[in-house]
Tab-separated table of C-alpha atoms in Angstrom:
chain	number	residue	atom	x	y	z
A	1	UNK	CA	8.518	27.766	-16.564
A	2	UNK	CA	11.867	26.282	-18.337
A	3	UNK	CA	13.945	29.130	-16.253
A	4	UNK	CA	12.295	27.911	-13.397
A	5	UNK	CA	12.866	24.298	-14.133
A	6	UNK	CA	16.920	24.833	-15.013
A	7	UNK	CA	17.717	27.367	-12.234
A	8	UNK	CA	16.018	24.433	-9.830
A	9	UNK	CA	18.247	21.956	-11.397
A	10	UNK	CA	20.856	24.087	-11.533
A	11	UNK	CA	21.074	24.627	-7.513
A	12	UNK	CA	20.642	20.993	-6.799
A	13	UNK	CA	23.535	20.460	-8.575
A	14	UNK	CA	25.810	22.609	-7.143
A	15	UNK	CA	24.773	22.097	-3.606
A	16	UNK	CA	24.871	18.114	-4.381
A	17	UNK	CA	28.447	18.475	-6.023
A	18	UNK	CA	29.792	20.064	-2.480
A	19	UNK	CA	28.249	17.072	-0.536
A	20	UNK	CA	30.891	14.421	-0.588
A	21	UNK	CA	34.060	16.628	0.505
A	22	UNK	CA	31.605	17.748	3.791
A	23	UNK	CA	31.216	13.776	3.930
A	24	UNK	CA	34.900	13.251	3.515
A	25	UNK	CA	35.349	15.716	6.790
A	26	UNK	CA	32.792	14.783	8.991
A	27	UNK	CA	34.604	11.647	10.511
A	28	UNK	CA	38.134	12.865	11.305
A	29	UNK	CA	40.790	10.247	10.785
A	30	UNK	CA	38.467	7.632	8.668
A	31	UNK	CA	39.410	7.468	5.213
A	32	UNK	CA	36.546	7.484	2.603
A	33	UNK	CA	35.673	4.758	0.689
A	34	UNK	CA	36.783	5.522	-3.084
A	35	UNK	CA	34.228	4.645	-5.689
A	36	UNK	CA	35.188	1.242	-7.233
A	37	UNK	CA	33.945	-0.192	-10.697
A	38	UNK	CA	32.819	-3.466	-11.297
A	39	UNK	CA	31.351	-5.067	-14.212
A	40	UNK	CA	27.887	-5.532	-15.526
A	41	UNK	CA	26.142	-5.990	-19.206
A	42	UNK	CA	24.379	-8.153	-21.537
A	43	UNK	CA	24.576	-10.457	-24.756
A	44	UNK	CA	21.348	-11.211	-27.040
A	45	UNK	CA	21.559	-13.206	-29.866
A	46	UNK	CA	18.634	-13.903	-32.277
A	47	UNK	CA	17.882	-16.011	-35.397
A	48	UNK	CA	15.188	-14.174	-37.566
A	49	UNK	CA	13.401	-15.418	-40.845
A	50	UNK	CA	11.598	-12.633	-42.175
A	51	UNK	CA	8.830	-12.959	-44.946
A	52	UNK	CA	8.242	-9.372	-46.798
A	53	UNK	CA	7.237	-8.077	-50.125
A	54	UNK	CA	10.101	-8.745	-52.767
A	55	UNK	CA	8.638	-7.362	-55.823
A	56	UNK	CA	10.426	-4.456	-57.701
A	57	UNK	CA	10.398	-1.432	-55.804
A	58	UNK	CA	8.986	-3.176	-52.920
A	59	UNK	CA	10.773	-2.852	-49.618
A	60	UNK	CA	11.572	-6.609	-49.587
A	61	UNK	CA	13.403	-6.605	-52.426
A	62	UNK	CA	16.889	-8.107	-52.719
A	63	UNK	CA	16.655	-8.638	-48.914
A	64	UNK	CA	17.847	-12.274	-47.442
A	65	UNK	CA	14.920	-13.887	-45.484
A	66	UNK	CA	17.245	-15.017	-42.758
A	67	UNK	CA	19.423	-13.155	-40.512
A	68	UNK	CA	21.440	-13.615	-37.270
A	69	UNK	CA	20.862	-10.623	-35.107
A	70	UNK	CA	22.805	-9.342	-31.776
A	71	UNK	CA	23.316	-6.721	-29.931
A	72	UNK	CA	25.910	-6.739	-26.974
A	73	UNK	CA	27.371	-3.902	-23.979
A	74	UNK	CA	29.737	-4.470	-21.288
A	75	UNK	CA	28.693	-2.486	-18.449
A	76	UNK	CA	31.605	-0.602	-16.059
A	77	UNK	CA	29.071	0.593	-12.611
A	78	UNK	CA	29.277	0.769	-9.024
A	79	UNK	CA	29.043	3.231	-5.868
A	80	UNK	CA	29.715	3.967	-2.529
A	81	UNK	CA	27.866	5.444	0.390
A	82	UNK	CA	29.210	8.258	2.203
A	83	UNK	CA	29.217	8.430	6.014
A	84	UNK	CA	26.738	11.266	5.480
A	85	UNK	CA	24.221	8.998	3.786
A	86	UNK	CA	25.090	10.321	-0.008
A	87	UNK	CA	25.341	7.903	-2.606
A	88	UNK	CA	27.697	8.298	-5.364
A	89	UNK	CA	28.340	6.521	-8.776
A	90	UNK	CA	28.854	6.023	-11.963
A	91	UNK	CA	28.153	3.787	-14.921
A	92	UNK	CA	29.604	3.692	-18.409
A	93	UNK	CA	28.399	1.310	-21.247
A	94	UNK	CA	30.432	0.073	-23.842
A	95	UNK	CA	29.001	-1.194	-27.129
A	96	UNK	CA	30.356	-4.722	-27.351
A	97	UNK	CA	30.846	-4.306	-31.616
A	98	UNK	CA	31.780	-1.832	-33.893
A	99	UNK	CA	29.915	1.186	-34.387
A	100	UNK	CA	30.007	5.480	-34.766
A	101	UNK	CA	29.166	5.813	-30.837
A	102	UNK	CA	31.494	2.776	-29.656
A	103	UNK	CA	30.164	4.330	-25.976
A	104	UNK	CA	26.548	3.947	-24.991
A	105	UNK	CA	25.183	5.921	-22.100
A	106	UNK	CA	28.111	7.412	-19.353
A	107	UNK	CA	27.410	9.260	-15.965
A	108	UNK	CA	27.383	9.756	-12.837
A	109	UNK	CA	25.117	10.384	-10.150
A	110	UNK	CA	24.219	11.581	-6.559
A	111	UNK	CA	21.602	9.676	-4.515
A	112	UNK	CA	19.815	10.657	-0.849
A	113	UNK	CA	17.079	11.371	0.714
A	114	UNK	CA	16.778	14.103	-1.232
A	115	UNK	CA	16.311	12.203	-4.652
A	116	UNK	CA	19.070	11.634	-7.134
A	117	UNK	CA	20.538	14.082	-9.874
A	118	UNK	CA	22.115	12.295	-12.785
A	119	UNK	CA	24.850	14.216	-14.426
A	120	UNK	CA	26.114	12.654	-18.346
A	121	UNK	CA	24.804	11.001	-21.565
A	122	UNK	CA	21.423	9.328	-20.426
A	123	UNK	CA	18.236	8.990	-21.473
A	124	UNK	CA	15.845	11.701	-19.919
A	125	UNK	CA	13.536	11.576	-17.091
A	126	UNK	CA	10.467	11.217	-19.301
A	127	UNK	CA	11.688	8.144	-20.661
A	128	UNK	CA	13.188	6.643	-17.536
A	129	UNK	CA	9.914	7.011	-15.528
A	130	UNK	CA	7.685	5.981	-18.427
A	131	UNK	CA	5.727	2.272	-17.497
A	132	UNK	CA	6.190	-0.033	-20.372
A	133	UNK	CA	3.797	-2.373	-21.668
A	134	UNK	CA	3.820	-5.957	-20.819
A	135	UNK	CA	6.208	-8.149	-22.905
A	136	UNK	CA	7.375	-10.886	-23.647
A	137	UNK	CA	10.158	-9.486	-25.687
A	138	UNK	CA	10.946	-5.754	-25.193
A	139	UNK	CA	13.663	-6.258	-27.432
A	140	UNK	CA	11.240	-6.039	-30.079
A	141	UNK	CA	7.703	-4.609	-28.414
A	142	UNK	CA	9.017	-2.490	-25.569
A	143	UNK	CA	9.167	1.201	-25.408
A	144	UNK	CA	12.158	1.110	-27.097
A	145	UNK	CA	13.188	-1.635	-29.050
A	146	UNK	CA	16.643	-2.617	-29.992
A	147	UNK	CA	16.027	-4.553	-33.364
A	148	UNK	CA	13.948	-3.113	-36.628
A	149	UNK	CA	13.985	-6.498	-38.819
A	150	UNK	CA	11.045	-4.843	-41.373
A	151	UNK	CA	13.050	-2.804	-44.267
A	152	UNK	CA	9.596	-0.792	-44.551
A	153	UNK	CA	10.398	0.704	-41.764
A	154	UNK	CA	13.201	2.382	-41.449
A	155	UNK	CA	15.398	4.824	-43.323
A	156	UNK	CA	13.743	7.881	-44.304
A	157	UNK	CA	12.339	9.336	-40.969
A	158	UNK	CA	9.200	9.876	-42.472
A	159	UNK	CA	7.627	6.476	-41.266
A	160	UNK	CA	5.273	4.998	-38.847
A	161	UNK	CA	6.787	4.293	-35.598
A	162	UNK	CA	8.002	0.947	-33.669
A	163	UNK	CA	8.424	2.227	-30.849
A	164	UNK	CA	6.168	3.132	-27.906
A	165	UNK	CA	7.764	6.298	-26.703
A	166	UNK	CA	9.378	9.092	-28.412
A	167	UNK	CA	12.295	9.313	-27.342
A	168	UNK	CA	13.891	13.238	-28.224
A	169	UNK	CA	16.816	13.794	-26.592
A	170	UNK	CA	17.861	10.224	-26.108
A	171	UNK	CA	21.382	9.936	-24.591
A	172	UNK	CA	22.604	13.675	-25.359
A	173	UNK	CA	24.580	14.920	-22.200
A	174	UNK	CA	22.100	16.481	-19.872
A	175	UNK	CA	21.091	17.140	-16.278
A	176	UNK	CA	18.370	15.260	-14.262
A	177	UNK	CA	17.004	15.099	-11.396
A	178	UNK	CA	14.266	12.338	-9.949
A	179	UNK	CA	12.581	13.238	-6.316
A	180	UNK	CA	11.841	10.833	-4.079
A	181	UNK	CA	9.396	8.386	-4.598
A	182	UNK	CA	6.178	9.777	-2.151
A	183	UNK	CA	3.039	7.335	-1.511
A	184	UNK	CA	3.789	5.805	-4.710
A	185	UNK	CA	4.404	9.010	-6.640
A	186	UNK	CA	7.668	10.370	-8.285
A	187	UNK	CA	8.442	13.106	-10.630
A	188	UNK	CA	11.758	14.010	-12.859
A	189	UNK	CA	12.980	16.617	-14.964
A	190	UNK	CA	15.936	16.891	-16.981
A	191	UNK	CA	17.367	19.888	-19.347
A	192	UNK	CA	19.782	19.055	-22.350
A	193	UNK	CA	21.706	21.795	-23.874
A	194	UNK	CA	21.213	19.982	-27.070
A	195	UNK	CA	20.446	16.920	-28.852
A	196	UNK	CA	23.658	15.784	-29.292
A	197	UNK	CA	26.185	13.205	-27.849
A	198	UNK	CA	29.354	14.488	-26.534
A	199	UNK	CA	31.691	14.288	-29.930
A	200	UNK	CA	33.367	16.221	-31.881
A	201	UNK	CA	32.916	20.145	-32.823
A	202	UNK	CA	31.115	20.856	-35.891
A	203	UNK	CA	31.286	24.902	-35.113
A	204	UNK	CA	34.564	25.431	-35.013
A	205	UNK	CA	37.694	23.371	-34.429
A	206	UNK	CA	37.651	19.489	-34.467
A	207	UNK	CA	39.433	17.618	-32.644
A	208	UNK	CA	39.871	13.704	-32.429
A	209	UNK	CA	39.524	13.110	-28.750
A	210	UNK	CA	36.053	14.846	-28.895
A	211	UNK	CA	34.008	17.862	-28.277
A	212	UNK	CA	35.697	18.095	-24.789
A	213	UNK	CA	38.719	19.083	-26.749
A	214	UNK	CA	37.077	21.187	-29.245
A	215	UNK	CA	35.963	24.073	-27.908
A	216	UNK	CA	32.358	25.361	-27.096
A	217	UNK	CA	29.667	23.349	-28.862
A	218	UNK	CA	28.472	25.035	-31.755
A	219	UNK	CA	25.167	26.139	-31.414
A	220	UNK	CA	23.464	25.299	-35.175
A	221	UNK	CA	23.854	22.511	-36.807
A	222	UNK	CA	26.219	22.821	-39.405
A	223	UNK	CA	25.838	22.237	-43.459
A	224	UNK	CA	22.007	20.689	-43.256
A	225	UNK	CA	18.940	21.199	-43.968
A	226	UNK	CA	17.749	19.476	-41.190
A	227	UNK	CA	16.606	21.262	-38.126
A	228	UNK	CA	18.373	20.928	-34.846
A	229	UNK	CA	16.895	21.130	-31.256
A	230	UNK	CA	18.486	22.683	-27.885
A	231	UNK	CA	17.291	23.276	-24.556
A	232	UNK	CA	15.248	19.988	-24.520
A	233	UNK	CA	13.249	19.837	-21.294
A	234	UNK	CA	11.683	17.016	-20.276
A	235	UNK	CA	8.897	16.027	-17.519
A	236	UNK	CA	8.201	12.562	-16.326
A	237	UNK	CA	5.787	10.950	-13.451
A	238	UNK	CA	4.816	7.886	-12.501
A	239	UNK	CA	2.990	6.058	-9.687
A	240	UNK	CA	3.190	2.430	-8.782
A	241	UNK	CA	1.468	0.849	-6.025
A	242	UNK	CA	0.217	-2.503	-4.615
A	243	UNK	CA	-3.230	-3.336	-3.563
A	244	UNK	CA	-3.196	-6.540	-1.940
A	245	UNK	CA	-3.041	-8.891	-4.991
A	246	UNK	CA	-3.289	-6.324	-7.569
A	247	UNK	CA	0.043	-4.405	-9.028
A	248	UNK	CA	-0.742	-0.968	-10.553
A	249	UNK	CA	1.501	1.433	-12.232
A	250	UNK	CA	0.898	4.303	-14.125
A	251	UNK	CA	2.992	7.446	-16.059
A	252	UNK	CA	3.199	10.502	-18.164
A	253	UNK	CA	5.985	11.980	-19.985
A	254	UNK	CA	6.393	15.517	-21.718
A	255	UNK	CA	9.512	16.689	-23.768
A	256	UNK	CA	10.078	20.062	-25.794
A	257	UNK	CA	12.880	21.520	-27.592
A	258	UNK	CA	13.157	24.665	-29.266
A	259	UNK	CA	14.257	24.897	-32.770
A	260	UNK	CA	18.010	26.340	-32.718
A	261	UNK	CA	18.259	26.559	-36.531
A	262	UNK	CA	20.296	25.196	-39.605
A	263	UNK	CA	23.649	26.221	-39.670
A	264	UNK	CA	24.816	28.381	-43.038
A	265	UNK	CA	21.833	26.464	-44.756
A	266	UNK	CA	18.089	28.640	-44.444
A	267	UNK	CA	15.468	26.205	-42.398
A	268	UNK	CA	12.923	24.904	-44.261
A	269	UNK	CA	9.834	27.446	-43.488
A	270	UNK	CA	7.706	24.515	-42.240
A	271	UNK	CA	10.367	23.755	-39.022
A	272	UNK	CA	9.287	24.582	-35.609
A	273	UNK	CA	10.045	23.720	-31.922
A	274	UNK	CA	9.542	20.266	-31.241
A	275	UNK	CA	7.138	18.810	-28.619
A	276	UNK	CA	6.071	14.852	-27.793
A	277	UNK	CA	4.094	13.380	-25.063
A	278	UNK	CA	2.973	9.992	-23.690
A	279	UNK	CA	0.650	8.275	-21.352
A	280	UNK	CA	0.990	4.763	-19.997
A	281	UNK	CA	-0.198	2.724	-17.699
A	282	UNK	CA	-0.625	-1.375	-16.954
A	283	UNK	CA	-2.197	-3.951	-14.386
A	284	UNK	CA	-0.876	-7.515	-12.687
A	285	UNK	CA	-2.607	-9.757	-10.859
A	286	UNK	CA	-2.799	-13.310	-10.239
A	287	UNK	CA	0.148	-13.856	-12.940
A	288	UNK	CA	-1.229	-11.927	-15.500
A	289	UNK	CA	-0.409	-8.125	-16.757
A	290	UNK	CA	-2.562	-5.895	-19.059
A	291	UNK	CA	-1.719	-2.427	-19.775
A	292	UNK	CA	-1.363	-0.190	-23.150
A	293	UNK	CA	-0.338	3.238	-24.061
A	294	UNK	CA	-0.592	6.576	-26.253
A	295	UNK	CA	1.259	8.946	-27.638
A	296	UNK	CA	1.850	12.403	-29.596
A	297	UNK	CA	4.924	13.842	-31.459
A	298	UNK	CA	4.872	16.797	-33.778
A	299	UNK	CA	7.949	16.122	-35.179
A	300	UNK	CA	8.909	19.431	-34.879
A	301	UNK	CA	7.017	20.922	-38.197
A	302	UNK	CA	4.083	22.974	-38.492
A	303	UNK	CA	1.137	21.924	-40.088
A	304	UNK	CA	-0.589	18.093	-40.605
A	305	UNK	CA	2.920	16.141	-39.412
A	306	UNK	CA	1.976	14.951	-36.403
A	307	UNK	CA	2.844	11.068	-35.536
A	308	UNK	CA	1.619	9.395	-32.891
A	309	UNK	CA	0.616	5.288	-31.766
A	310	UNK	CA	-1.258	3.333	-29.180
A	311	UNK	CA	-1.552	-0.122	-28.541
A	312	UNK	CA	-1.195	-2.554	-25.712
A	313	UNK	CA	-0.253	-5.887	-24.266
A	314	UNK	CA	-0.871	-9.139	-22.014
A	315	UNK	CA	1.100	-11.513	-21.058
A	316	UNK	CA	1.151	-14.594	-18.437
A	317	UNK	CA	3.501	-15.858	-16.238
A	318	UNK	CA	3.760	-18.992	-13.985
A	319	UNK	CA	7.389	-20.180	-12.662
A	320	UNK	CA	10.032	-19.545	-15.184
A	321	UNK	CA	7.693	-19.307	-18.425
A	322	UNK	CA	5.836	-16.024	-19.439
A	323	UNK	CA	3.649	-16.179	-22.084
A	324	UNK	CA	1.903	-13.163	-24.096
A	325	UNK	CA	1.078	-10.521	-27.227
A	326	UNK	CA	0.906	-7.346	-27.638
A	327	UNK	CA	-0.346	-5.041	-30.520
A	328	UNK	CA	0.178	-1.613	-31.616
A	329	UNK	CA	-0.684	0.922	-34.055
A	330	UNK	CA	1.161	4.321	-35.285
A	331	UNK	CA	0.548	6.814	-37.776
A	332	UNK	CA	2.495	9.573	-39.363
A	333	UNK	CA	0.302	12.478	-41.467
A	334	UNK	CA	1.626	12.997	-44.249
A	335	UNK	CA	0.473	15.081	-47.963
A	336	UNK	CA	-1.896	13.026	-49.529
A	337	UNK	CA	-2.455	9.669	-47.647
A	338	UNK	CA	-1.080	9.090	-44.265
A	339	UNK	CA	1.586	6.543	-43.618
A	340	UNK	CA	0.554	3.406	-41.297
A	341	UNK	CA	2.152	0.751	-39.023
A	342	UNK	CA	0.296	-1.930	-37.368
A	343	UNK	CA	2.106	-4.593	-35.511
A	344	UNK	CA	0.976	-7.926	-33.533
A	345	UNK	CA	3.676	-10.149	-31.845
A	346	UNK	CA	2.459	-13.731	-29.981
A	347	UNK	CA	5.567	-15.150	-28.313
A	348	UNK	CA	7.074	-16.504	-24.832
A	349	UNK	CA	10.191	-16.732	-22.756
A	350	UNK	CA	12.118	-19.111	-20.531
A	351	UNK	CA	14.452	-18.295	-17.866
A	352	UNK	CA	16.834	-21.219	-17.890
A	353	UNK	CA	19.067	-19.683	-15.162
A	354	UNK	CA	19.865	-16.306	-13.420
A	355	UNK	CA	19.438	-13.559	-15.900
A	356	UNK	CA	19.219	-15.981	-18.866
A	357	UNK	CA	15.885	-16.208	-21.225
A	358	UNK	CA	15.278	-18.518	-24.513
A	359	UNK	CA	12.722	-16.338	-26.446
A	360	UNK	CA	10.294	-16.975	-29.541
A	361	UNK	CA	7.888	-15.016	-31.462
A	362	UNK	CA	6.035	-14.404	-34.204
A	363	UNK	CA	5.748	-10.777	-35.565
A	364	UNK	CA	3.265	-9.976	-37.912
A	365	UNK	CA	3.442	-5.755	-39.635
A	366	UNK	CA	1.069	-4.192	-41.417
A	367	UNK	CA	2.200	-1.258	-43.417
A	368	UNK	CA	0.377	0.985	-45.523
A	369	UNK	CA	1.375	3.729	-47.497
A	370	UNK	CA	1.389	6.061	-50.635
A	371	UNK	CA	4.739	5.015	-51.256
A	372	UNK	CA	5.414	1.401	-52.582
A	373	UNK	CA	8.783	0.667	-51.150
A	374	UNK	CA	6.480	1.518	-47.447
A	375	UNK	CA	3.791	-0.561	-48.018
A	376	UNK	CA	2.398	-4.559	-47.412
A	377	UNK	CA	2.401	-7.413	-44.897
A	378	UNK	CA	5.278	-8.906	-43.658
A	379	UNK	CA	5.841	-12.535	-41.247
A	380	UNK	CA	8.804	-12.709	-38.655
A	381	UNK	CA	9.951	-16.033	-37.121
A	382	UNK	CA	11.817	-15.146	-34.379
A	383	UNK	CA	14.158	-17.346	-32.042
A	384	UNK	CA	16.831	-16.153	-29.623
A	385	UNK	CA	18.534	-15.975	-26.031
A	386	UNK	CA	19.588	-12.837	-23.770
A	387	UNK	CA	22.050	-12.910	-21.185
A	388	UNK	CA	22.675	-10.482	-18.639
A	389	UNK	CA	25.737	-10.458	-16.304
């Protein structure tokens, strides 16, 4: 079935790729359009107080209870039509701060009737075409969020989820294509040689100007003991539709890699190919949304390691204020007892002017586990703005 999927994907491509110089030649003596960049982006900034357990060896401890968080990109997008119909273009996202990947998500892309094939570091069709649950801050409850502000939570890999989608290939460079949508339905797939961004070349030679430079990617990962995935495929589907009043949407997402080793180091003899899937789906009417989710991820080990999470969300709206909560719970198996999340945020937004919210919440996390540096009740107070331009 993966053959089938990439030598699918594979033709598209090439027979997209050819389009725009039979475009260029089909109006003799008009000169194309060139593909012009403008700008695009966003700024959030949040004040957070955070209440969590300080004791010794607790996860709280020596942590400040106030914070300023932000997170920032500058967006460089745009595209042109064709006189054929094609559309072409390209966006690249530039963290606005200092960081290891000081470049977000880059590609390009080809749009018609046919659908659209998206070629570059993006995330994959199963995450694109995933619903996600009503918020009132995704930045903290959506499918992905951008801030982790509980310590118990992060760090070791081995803990309940956040998030409500898994999210396995996440910007590596890969190839995807989305068909048009059809009576409310449409369906993606994508194919990533790896899991990695484009960067340097741990195989072989490095060079500073990145893997492009570099040589072939290697194809283990080098000097860990860590398992690495590669030909990650990944299914998506959704259907949205409108009856009368009533807004309904609903999705499905399936990703799989197979386990391409661990370099000069043996793998671990409980790794394995790695497989997650979700199902979402939510309802509007009258102001008002309600929807929720599940999902599955084996982590990519055999045996009791399976994490997975459901929840869901409602939320108001009525002019410029939205109102809402949402809850979810996630689990990771682990030896012994199993590690668990549960989360419940109450907040609400106001758009004060074109793409600009004031948001508030309050967060309250539930962790339990073996471990005591993973486990208790923490508060968040949070207050903040996003802009987008």
């Amino acid at each position: 079935m993966k053959k089938v999927l990439l030598g699918s994907t594979a033709l598209i491509a090439a027979a997209v790729i050819g389009v725009p110089a039979m475009a260029q030649s089909a109006a003799p003596g008009k000169q194309p359009q060139p593909l012009r960049l403008g700008l695009g982006g966003y700024f959030q900034a949040y004040g957070v107080y955070a209440s969590q357990p300080d004791g010794v060896g607790e996860y709280g401890n020596g942590r400040r209870e106030f914070d300023i968080k932000r997170e920032a990109e500058v967006w460089f997008t745009g595209s042109v039509k064709l006189d054929n119909g094609l559309t072409v273009g390209a966006q690249i996202e530039l963290e606005a701060e200092v960081c290891a990947d000081q470049i977000d998500e880059s590609y390009l892309y080809f749009e018609g009737g046919w659908g659209k094939l998206v070629l570059g570091s993006e995330n994959s069709a199963g995450y694109l075409l995933s619903v996600g649950p009503p918020s009132v801050d995704g930045n903290f409850d959506g499918l992905d969020p951008n801030y982790r502000i509980i310590n118990g939570l992060g760090g070791s890999g081995n803990l309940a989820s956040e998030a409500w989608l898994v999210n396995l290939s996440g910007d590596a460079e890969k190839i995807t294509y989305f068909s048009p949508k059809f009576a409310g339905f449409q369906v993606g797939v994508s194919w990533a040689p790896d899991t990695k961004e484009e960067g340097p070349n741990t195989g072989g030679f490095t060079n500073g100007k990145g893997g492009s430079f570099g040589g072939m990617s290697s194809s283990r990962q080098s000097g860990s003991s860590a398992g690495a995935w590669e030909d990650v495929v990944a299914v998506g589907v959704n259907y949205t539709n409108r009856f009368g009043p009533v807004s309904f949407a609903i999705s499905g997402s399936y990703e799989r890699g197979e386990l391409s080793g661990c370099g000069a180091l043996a793998c671990p003899a409980n790794l394995d190919d790695r497989q997650t899937w979700g199902a979402y789906a939510k309802v509007g009417f009258a102001g008002f949304e309600l929807g929720g989710g599940y999902w599955e991820d084996d982590n990519g080990l055999k045996g009791s390691n399976k994490s997975s999470a459901y929840g869901g969300g409602l939320t108001y709206g009525v002019g410029p204020f939205v109102v809402g909560a949402s809850y979810l719970n996630a689990e990771r198996e682990q030896v012994g007892k199993d590690d668990k999340m549960q989360r419940v945020l109450v907040g609400g937004r106001y758009t004060y002017g074109p793409g600009m919210d004031l948001r508030a919440s309050v967060q309250w996390y539930g962790l339990d586990s073996q471990k005591k540096a993973g486990d208790g009740d923490s508060w968040a107070f949070v207050l903040g703005t996003t802009v987008s331009f």
